């Protein structure tokens, strides 16, 4: 575990802290300090990490001042493959990379359970962070709070990798709602519908004979998860297991929920969350649910429903209902329609969706320079992750999750 949450040590740390005059606080760089070309390191060289690192490299090749200089992974074959493909230095752990490569920012694309450990290590080393969704595993609420506190203190530029929110229409939707375009917001619905087990059982198994040991650090993979015997499926197809994943609620719902909460304005916490669902279609070895519906209640409204299954791909429009009008993300053309209620003031309007490929990564890189908050910053990520953790607990414990705003705690009743 020490590997996962290192503190900067020794004389260098003391010197650094003295210059700040604040014990234990290593802030990320200031705008004036931003280098001409940003150095980015990646931890987690699997499917998503490889994609993000290649996109960052493509930005650099296209003239944007960024370079992927370092990659880290506890599984040697993937590490080597990506390191060679990108011409980036390879490290067996994030900690080794932070010590040696001195990146400006770190992209975290490890399995869910590792995100918060890697994010804390990067934040403590004074690095800016792009962390894949979900912000944490569903059983890591205390670590989530710790991460939020430390990143706030260090003013880390933190982007949560829920990139759907980088379509500018969600920021425009927030502006419209703020201006009163649909009146008082009462109700919202969104969801995620997919057909197939491809994201879980379908995850690629690079080597069916893989064994823990040199080149595959099973202990580092498990982090603070319950200790289990190594199994090829647990390592390569970790999304099938509650020890490492939450299924659709934490894997898929962060995308639509981040969009809806962006539109609803400044991030805030729910009052109650209830979730139902289960393994209606995919049983056997997989233990994460395949179908789950969430109701999230905010104090004085709105009520937000997040629905979905991975057994059927018939989707639904995301809708925000207000006292004066309705905002609909219309799937048929991929844009937002604003409609007034009969008799209400206000015009009907359309907001056209825009391409968002690369926007999210680029937004983070820009914000590293300007020290502004990215579009999917940690405050929004926290407001997304708390109801998702409450939903997981509600579904698994068959109870209602209540948010204790004073203590910032979850109570199950
Ligand atoms: N935003 C999106 O659209 C999107 C899409 C896919 C995946 N993701 C997210 O990206 C993350 C990774 O998903 P994936 O499908 O790429 O998984 P993956 O299993 O393909 O890749 C994870 C990699 O992390 C490595 N790893 C495990 N423990 C490690 C440790 N302690 N230190 C360093 N490396 C470690 C593994 O060896 C593996 O190479 C997940 O959290 C997932 O939710 C996001």
mmCIF file of C-alpha atoms and ligand atoms in Angstrom, residues 4 43-49 72-75 78 92-94 108-112 114-115 118 130 132-134 161-164 203-204 217 220-221 235-236 238-239 250-251 255, ligand 1:
data_model
loop_
_atom_site.group_PDB
_atom_site.id
_atom_site.type_symbol
_atom_site.label_atom_id
_atom_site.label_comp_id
_atom_site.label_asym_id
_atom_site.label_seq_id
_atom_site.Cartn_x
_atom_site.Cartn_y
_atom_site.Cartn_z
ATOM 1 C CA UNK A 4 0.058 3.774 -3.673
ATOM 2 C CA UNK A 43 -0.714 5.772 -15.442
ATOM 3 C CA UNK A 44 -2.705 2.791 -16.730
ATOM 4 C CA UNK A 45 -1.723 1.664 -20.238
ATOM 5 C CA UNK A 46 -4.876 -0.360 -20.975
ATOM 6 C CA UNK A 47 -7.699 0.469 -23.391
ATOM 7 C CA UNK A 48 -8.608 3.939 -22.159
ATOM 8 C CA UNK A 49 -5.143 5.040 -21.143
ATOM 9 C CA UNK A 72 3.418 3.692 -16.019
ATOM 10 C CA UNK A 73 1.724 0.314 -15.564
ATOM 11 C CA UNK A 74 2.085 -2.697 -13.300
ATOM 12 C CA UNK A 75 1.582 -5.048 -16.279
ATOM 13 C CA UNK A 78 1.036 -3.220 -21.950
ATOM 14 C CA UNK A 92 6.668 0.157 -13.243
ATOM 15 C CA UNK A 93 4.685 2.424 -10.884
ATOM 16 C CA UNK A 94 3.222 5.926 -10.793
ATOM 17 C CA UNK A 108 -5.030 8.457 -14.575
ATOM 18 C CA UNK A 109 -6.638 5.569 -16.482
ATOM 19 C CA UNK A 110 -6.185 2.669 -14.091
ATOM 20 C CA UNK A 111 -9.099 0.525 -12.853
ATOM 21 C CA UNK A 112 -11.619 2.396 -10.647
ATOM 22 C CA UNK A 114 -6.828 2.819 -8.103
ATOM 23 C CA UNK A 115 -8.060 6.273 -9.159
ATOM 24 C CA UNK A 118 -3.128 7.625 -7.870
ATOM 25 C CA UNK A 130 -6.933 14.244 -15.473
ATOM 26 C CA UNK A 132 -10.905 8.914 -15.495
ATOM 27 C CA UNK A 133 -14.420 8.454 -14.210
ATOM 28 C CA UNK A 134 -15.578 7.242 -11.738
ATOM 29 C CA UNK A 161 -12.732 12.103 -17.401
ATOM 30 C CA UNK A 162 -16.487 12.276 -18.027
ATOM 31 C CA UNK A 163 -15.881 13.797 -21.460
ATOM 32 C CA UNK A 164 -19.521 13.970 -22.602
ATOM 33 C CA UNK A 203 -12.831 -6.873 -21.805
ATOM 34 C CA UNK A 204 -9.797 -8.232 -23.673
ATOM 35 C CA UNK A 217 1.932 -6.808 -9.734
ATOM 36 C CA UNK A 220 -0.675 -3.214 -6.534
ATOM 37 C CA UNK A 221 -3.733 -3.945 -8.698
ATOM 38 C CA UNK A 235 -7.185 -8.917 -13.533
ATOM 39 C CA UNK A 236 -8.210 -8.409 -17.160
ATOM 40 C CA UNK A 238 -12.191 -6.450 -13.511
ATOM 41 C CA UNK A 239 -15.452 -4.637 -14.408
ATOM 42 C CA UNK A 250 -20.365 3.870 -11.490
ATOM 43 C CA UNK A 251 -19.009 2.867 -14.902
ATOM 44 C CA UNK A 255 -21.474 10.390 -18.200
HETATM 45 N N1 LIG B 1 -14.266 8.209 -20.255
HETATM 46 C C1 LIG B 1 -14.532 7.136 -20.958
HETATM 47 O O1 LIG B 1 -15.267 7.162 -21.938
HETATM 48 C C2 LIG B 1 -13.901 5.836 -20.571
HETATM 49 C C3 LIG B 1 -13.875 4.758 -21.460
HETATM 50 C C4 LIG B 1 -13.258 3.585 -21.042
HETATM 51 C C5 LIG B 1 -12.705 3.486 -19.783
HETATM 52 N N2 LIG B 1 -12.754 4.542 -18.939
HETATM 53 C C6 LIG B 1 -12.168 4.446 -17.576
HETATM 54 O O2 LIG B 1 -10.775 4.233 -17.693
HETATM 55 C C7 LIG B 1 -10.322 3.374 -16.652
HETATM 56 C C8 LIG B 1 -9.516 2.234 -17.261
HETATM 57 O O3 LIG B 1 -10.375 1.438 -18.064
HETATM 58 P P1 LIG B 1 -9.780 0.454 -19.173
HETATM 59 O O4 LIG B 1 -10.928 -0.104 -19.902
HETATM 60 O O5 LIG B 1 -8.712 1.148 -19.919
HETATM 61 O O6 LIG B 1 -9.119 -0.691 -18.246
HETATM 62 P P2 LIG B 1 -7.900 -1.636 -18.622
HETATM 63 O O7 LIG B 1 -7.970 -2.802 -17.708
HETATM 64 O O8 LIG B 1 -7.857 -1.852 -20.096
HETATM 65 O O9 LIG B 1 -6.618 -0.748 -18.251
HETATM 66 C C9 LIG B 1 -6.221 -0.522 -16.931
HETATM 67 C C10 LIG B 1 -4.698 -0.589 -16.884
HETATM 68 O O10 LIG B 1 -4.277 -0.201 -15.569
HETATM 69 C C11 LIG B 1 -3.217 -1.049 -15.187
HETATM 70 N N3 LIG B 1 -3.080 -1.061 -13.730
HETATM 71 C C12 LIG B 1 -3.795 -1.763 -12.793
HETATM 72 N N4 LIG B 1 -3.372 -1.480 -11.558
HETATM 73 C C13 LIG B 1 -2.364 -0.576 -11.685
HETATM 74 C C14 LIG B 1 -1.522 0.096 -10.757
HETATM 75 N N5 LIG B 1 -1.632 -0.091 -9.421
HETATM 76 N N6 LIG B 1 -0.587 0.951 -11.237
HETATM 77 C C15 LIG B 1 -0.430 1.156 -12.578
HETATM 78 N N7 LIG B 1 -1.205 0.536 -13.505
HETATM 79 C C16 LIG B 1 -2.171 -0.310 -13.059
HETATM 80 C C17 LIG B 1 -3.571 -2.403 -15.778
HETATM 81 O O11 LIG B 1 -2.448 -3.258 -15.868
HETATM 82 C C18 LIG B 1 -4.144 -1.993 -17.145
HETATM 83 O O12 LIG B 1 -3.146 -1.963 -18.133
HETATM 84 C C19 LIG B 1 -11.563 2.900 -15.914
HETATM 85 O O13 LIG B 1 -11.685 3.549 -14.681
HETATM 86 C C20 LIG B 1 -12.726 3.274 -16.811
HETATM 87 O O14 LIG B 1 -13.873 3.642 -16.103
HETATM 88 C C21 LIG B 1 -13.330 5.705 -19.306
#
